[in-house]
Every structure is written in structure tokens, then in C-alpha cells.
Tab-separated table of C-alpha atoms and ligand atoms in Angstrom:
chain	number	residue	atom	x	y	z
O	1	UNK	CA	113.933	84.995	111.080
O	2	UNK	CA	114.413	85.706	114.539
O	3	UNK	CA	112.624	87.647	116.800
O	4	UNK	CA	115.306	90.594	116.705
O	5	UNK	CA	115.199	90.786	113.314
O	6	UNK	CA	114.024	94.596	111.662
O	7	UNK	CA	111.560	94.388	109.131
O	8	UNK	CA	113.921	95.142	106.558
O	9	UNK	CA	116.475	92.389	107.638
O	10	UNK	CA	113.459	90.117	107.563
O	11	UNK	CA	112.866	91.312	103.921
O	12	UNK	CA	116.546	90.764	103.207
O	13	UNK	CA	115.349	86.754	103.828
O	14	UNK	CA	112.597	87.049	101.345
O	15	UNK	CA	113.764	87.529	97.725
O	16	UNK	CA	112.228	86.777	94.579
O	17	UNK	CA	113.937	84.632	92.255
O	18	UNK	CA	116.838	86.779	90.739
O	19	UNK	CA	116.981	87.664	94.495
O	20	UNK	CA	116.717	91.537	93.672
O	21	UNK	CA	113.128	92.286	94.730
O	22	UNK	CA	112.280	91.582	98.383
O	23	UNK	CA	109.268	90.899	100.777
O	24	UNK	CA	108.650	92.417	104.020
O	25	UNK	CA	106.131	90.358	105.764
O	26	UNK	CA	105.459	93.107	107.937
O	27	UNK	CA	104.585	95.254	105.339
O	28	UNK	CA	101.914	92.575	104.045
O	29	UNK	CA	100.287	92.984	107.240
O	30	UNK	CA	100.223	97.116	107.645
O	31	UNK	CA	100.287	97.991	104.326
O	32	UNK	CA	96.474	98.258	104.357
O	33	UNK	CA	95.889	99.804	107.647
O	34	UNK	CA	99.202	102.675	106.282
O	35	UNK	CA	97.263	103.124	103.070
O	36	UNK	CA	94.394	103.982	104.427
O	37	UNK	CA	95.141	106.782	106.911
O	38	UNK	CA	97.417	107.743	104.210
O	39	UNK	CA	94.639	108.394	101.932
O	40	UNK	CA	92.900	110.075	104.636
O	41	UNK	CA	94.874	112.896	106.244
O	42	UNK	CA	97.877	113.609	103.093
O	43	UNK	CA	97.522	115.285	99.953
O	44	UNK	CA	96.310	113.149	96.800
O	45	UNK	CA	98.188	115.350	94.420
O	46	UNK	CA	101.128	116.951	94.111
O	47	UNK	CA	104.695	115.702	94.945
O	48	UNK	CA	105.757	113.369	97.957
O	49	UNK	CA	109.326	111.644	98.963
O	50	UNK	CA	109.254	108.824	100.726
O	51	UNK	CA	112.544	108.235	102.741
O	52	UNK	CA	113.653	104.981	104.310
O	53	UNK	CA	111.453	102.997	101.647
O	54	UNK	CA	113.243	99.351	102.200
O	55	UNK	CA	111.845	97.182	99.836
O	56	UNK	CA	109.637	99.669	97.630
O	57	UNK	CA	106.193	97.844	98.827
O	58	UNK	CA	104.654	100.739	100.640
O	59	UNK	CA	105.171	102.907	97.522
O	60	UNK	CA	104.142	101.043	95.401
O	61	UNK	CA	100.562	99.954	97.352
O	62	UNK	CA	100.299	103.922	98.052
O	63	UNK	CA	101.081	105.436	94.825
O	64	UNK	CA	98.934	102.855	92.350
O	65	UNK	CA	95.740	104.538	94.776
O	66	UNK	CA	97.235	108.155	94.085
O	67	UNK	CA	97.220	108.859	90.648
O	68	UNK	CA	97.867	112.588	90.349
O	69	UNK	CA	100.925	112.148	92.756
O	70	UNK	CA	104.079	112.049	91.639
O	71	UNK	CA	105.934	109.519	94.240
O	72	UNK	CA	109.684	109.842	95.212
O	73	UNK	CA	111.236	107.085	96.678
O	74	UNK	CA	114.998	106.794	98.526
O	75	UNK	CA	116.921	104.795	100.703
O	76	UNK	CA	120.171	104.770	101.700
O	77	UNK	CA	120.933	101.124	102.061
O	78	UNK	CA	122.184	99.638	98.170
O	79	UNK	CA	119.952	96.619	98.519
O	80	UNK	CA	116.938	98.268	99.434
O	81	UNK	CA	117.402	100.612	96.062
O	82	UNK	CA	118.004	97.722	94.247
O	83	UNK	CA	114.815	96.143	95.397
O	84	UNK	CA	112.470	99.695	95.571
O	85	UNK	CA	113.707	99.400	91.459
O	86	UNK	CA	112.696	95.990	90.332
O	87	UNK	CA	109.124	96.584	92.548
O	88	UNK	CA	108.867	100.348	90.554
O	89	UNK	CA	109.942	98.395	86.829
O	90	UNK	CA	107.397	95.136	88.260
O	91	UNK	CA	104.403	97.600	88.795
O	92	UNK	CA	104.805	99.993	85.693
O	93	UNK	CA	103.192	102.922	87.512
O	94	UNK	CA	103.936	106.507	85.558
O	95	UNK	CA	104.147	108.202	88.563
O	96	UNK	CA	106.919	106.352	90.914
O	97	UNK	CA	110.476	107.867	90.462
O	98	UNK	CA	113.840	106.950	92.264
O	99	UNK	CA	115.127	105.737	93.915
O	100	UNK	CA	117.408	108.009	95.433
O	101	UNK	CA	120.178	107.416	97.491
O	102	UNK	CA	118.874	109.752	100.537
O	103	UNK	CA	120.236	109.444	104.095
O	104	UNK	CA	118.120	111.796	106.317
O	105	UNK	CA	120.630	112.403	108.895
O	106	UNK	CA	122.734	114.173	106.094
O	107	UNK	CA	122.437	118.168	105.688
O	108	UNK	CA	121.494	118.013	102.170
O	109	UNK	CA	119.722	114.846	100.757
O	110	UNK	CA	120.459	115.553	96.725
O	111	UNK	CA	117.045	115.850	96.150
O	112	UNK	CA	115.877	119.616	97.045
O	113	UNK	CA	115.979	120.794	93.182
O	114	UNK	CA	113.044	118.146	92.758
O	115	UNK	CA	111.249	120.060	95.382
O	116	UNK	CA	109.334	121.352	97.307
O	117	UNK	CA	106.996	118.255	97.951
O	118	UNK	CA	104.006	118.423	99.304
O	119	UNK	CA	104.374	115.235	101.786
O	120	UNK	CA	107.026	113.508	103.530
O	121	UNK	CA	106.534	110.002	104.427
O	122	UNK	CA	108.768	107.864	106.623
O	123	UNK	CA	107.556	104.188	107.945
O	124	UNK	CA	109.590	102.442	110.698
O	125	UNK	CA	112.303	104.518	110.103
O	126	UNK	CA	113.266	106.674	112.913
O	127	UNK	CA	113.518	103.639	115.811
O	128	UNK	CA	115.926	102.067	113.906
O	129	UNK	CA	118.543	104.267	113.241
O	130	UNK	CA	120.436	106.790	115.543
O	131	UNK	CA	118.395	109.683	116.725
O	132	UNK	CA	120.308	112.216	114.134
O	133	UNK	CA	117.894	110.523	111.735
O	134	UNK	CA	115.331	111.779	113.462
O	135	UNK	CA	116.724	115.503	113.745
O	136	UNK	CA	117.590	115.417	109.729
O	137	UNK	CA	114.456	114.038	108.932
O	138	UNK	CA	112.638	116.571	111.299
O	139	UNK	CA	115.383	119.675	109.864
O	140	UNK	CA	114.695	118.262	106.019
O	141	UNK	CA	111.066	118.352	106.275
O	142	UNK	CA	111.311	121.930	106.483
O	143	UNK	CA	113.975	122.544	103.936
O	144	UNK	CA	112.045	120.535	101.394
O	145	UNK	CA	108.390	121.491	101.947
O	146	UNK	CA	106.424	123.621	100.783
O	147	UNK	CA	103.914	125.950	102.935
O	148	UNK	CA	101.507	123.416	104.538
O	149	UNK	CA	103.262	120.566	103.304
O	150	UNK	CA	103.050	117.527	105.810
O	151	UNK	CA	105.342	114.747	107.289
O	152	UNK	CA	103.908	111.062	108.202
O	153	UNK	CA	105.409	109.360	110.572
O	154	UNK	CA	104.910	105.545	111.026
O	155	UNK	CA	106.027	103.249	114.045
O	156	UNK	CA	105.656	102.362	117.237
O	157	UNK	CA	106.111	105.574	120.105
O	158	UNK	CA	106.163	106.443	123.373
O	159	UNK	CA	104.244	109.415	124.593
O	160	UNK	CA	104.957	111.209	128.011
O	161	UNK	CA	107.896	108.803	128.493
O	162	UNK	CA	105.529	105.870	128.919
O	163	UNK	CA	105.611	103.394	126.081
O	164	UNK	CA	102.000	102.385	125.110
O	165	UNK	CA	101.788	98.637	125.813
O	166	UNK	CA	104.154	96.280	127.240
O	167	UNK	CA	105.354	94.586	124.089
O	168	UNK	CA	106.661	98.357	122.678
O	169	UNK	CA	108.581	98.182	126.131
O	170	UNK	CA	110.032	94.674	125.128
O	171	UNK	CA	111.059	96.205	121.548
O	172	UNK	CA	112.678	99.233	122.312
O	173	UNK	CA	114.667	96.770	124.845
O	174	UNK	CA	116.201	94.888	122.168
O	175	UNK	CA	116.869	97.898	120.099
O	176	UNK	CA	118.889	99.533	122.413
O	177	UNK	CA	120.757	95.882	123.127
O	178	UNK	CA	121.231	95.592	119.555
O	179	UNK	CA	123.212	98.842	119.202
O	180	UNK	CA	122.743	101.670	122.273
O	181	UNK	CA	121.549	104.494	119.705
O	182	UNK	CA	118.385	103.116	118.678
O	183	UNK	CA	114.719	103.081	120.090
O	184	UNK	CA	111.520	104.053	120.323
O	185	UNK	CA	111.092	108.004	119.946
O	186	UNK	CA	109.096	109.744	122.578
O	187	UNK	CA	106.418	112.185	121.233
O	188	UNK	CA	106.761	114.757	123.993
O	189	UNK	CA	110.371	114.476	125.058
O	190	UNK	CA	111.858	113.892	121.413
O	191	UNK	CA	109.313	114.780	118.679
O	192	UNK	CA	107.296	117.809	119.682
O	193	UNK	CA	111.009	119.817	120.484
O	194	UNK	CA	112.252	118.708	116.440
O	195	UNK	CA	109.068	119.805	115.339
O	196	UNK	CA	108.892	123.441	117.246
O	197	UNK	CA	112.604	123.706	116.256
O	198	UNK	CA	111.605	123.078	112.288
O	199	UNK	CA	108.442	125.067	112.007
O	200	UNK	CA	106.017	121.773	111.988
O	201	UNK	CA	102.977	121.371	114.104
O	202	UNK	CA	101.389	117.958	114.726
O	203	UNK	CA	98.251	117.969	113.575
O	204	UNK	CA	96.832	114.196	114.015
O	205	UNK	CA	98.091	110.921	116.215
O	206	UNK	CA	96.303	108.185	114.642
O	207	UNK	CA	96.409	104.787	116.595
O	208	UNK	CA	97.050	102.057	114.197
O	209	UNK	CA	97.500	97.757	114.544
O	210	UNK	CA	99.891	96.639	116.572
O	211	UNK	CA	100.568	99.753	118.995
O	212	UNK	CA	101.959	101.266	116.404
O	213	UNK	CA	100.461	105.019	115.250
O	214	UNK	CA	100.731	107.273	112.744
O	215	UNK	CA	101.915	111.058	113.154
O	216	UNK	CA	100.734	113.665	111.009
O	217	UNK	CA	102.700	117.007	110.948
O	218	UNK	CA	102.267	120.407	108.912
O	219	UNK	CA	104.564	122.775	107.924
O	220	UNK	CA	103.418	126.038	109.602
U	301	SAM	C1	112.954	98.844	109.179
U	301	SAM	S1	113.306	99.403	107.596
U	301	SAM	C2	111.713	99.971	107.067
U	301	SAM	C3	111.549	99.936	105.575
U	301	SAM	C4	110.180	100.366	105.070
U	301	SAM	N1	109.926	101.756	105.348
U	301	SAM	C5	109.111	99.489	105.660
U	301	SAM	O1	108.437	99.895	106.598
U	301	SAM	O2	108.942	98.342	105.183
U	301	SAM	C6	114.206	100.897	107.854
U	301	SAM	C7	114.681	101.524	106.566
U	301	SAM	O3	115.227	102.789	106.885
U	301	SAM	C8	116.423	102.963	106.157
U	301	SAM	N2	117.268	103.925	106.884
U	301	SAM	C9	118.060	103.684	107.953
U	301	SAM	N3	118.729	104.796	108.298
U	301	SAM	C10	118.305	105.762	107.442
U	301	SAM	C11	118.659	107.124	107.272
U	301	SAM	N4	119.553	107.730	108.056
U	301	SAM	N5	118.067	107.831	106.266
U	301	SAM	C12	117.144	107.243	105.487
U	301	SAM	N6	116.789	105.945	105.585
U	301	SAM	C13	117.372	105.213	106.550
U	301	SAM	C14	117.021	101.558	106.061
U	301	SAM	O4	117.939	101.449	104.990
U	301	SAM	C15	115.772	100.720	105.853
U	301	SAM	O5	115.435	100.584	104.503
């Protein structure tokens, strides 16, 4: 690994033995703290997607503590499907489904008949990927929501413009080196516009390890 590595590319490294199902170390490490704050300000039944899944670890450590959710799961990326699959067939869980080949930045993501869901999740999506992710995510959460249905956002942020400690600054440097249209989202300048513009109001910033937060929005 090196230290411009994404999680996911990290993951890519870490493959079980029929190299299908991978390991994000980074996930081994926030999975808990995610879980929990999870559990604490989303619904615990009902129907939530989960976009930009990677290897299928978060849904899988979410959904075995939700039982009475049924738990979407999609990625864009082939390998990461591949490995969300063998991690849903390895856990057995009745109420995982997908995954589904969903790219947020995309007008319609193939998956609306399924809805409306009552979350949206999204974990260190939105800083790695060009900022139209951000506005489809932002756009789809309101397509495929129902009333008072919430997004999560996971990641590091900036708020005001000013990142919140010095290694966030150092990240979103190498981002942006590593190709010009990614990087840490601002709260103010970037998220609070998408969410006026798609009827979502943030309800909670929840400051988790690592200077990263959570962001919990509701559909108004
Ligand atoms: C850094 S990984 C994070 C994976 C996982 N959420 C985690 O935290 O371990 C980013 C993921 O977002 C996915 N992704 C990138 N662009 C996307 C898009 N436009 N729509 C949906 N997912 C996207 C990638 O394929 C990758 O699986």
C-alpha cells in the first residue's frame, strides 16, 4: 500500500483466497464507530440503499444489527460487486440484496421501482469521485425517498472552507494531485446548496475517529 492509496484500492490488495472477496483495512477500523451512529440517528426498519459499497463490509456489519431492514447494496466498479456478492453469499443474511450496478452521478440509477427507501447511505464516497457524484447522489436522494427519508454521509469535510485538522488538508492535497476533480466536499459552500436544491435538510453533524464525521440529512 502506499500512502495515496483509496480505501478501496487498498482493499483491491487484500483478497481472500479465490481473490473475489476483499478487505478494507480501513473499514476494520470505522466500521464500529459507522455502526454505531448508524444505529443511532437512521431508521431500523424499512428499506435502505447503500451506494458506493466497495467491498460489501459496511453492509454486511450494519445490516446483521438491523433485522427488519431490508439492505440494498450497489456499486459501480465490477470488482467491488463481485466482492459486495461473495461477503452477502459468506454472511447468509435474509435481508441483504444486490448488488446493483448504481453510479450516482447518472440521472436514473435502475433501482427507483425498488423504492422509495427509507435511508440512503454513502461512506467515503463523494471525495473520491468528481463532484457530479455528489450532485446525483444529492438529486437521487430525493427521487428515491420517501417523505422523511434520510441520507448518511460518511468522510472526511471541510466546513466554512476550513478543513478540520491539518492531516484532512494533506488528503484533499493528494486527491486533487491524483486527478484535479476530486476532494474533500465543503459543508457550507458544496453540501448545504445540493441539499436546499433537493428538498433535504441536515439534521445532525456527528464528529467521528479520524476527523472524519458523519452527516445526517432528511427529506423535507
Ligand atoms: C473509497 S471507496 C469506499 C468504499 C466503501 N464505501 C468503504 O467505505 O469501504 C469508494 C467507492 O465508491 C464507488 N464510486 C465511485 N464513484 C461512484 C459513483 N459515481 N457512484 C457510486 N459509487 C461510486 C467506488 O467504486 C468505490 O467502491
Amino acid at each position: 500500500m502506499t500512502n495515496k492509496q483509496t480505501p478501496f484500492e487498498t482493499a483491491l490488495e487484500n483478497r481472500d483466497s479465490d481473490g473475489t472477496k476483499l478487505f478494507s483495512p480501513s473499514t476494520a477500523r470505522n466500521r464500529d464507530p459507522i455502526r454505531k451512529t448508524f444505529l443511532e440517528t437512521m431508521p431500523h426498519t424499512g428499506k435502505i440503499l447503500e451506494v458506493g459499497a466497495g467491498t460489501g463490509e459496511h453492509a454486511v456489519h450494519i445490516a446483521s444489527a438491523l433485522p427488519d431492514v431490508t439492505w440494498h447494496t450497489g456499486d459501480p466498479d465490477p470488482s467491488a460487486r463481485a466482492s459486495i456478492m461473495a461477503w452477502l453469499r459468506d454472511a447468509a443474511l435474509p435481508n441483504l440484496s444486490g448488488p446493483h450496478a448504481i453510479d450516482v452521478s447518472t440521472e436514473e440509477w435502475g433501482i427507483e421501482a425498488d423504492g422509495p427507501f427509507d435511508g440512503l447511505l454513502s461512506i467515503n464516497m463523494i471525495h473520491i469521485a468528481p463532484f457530479a457524484a455528489a450532485q446525483g447522489l444529492f438529486a437521487g436522494a430525493e427521487r428515491i425517498l420517501a417523505p422523511a427519508g434520510k441520507l448518511f454521509l460518511y468522510g472526511p469535510f471541510s466546513k466554512d472552507g476550513i478543513h478540520i485538522s491539518p492531516s484532512n488538508e494533506t488528503f484533499d492535497r493528494s486527491l486533487k494531485s491524483r486527478n484535479p476533480h476530486w476532494g474533500i466536499r465543503d459543508i457550507d459552500a458544496d453540501l448545504l446548496p445540493l441539499a436546499e436544491k433537493n428538498g433535504l435538510s441536515l439534521e445532525r453533524i456527528v464528529s467521528m475517529p479520524a476527523n472524519n464525521l458523519s452527516l445526517i440529512l432528511r427529506k423535507n
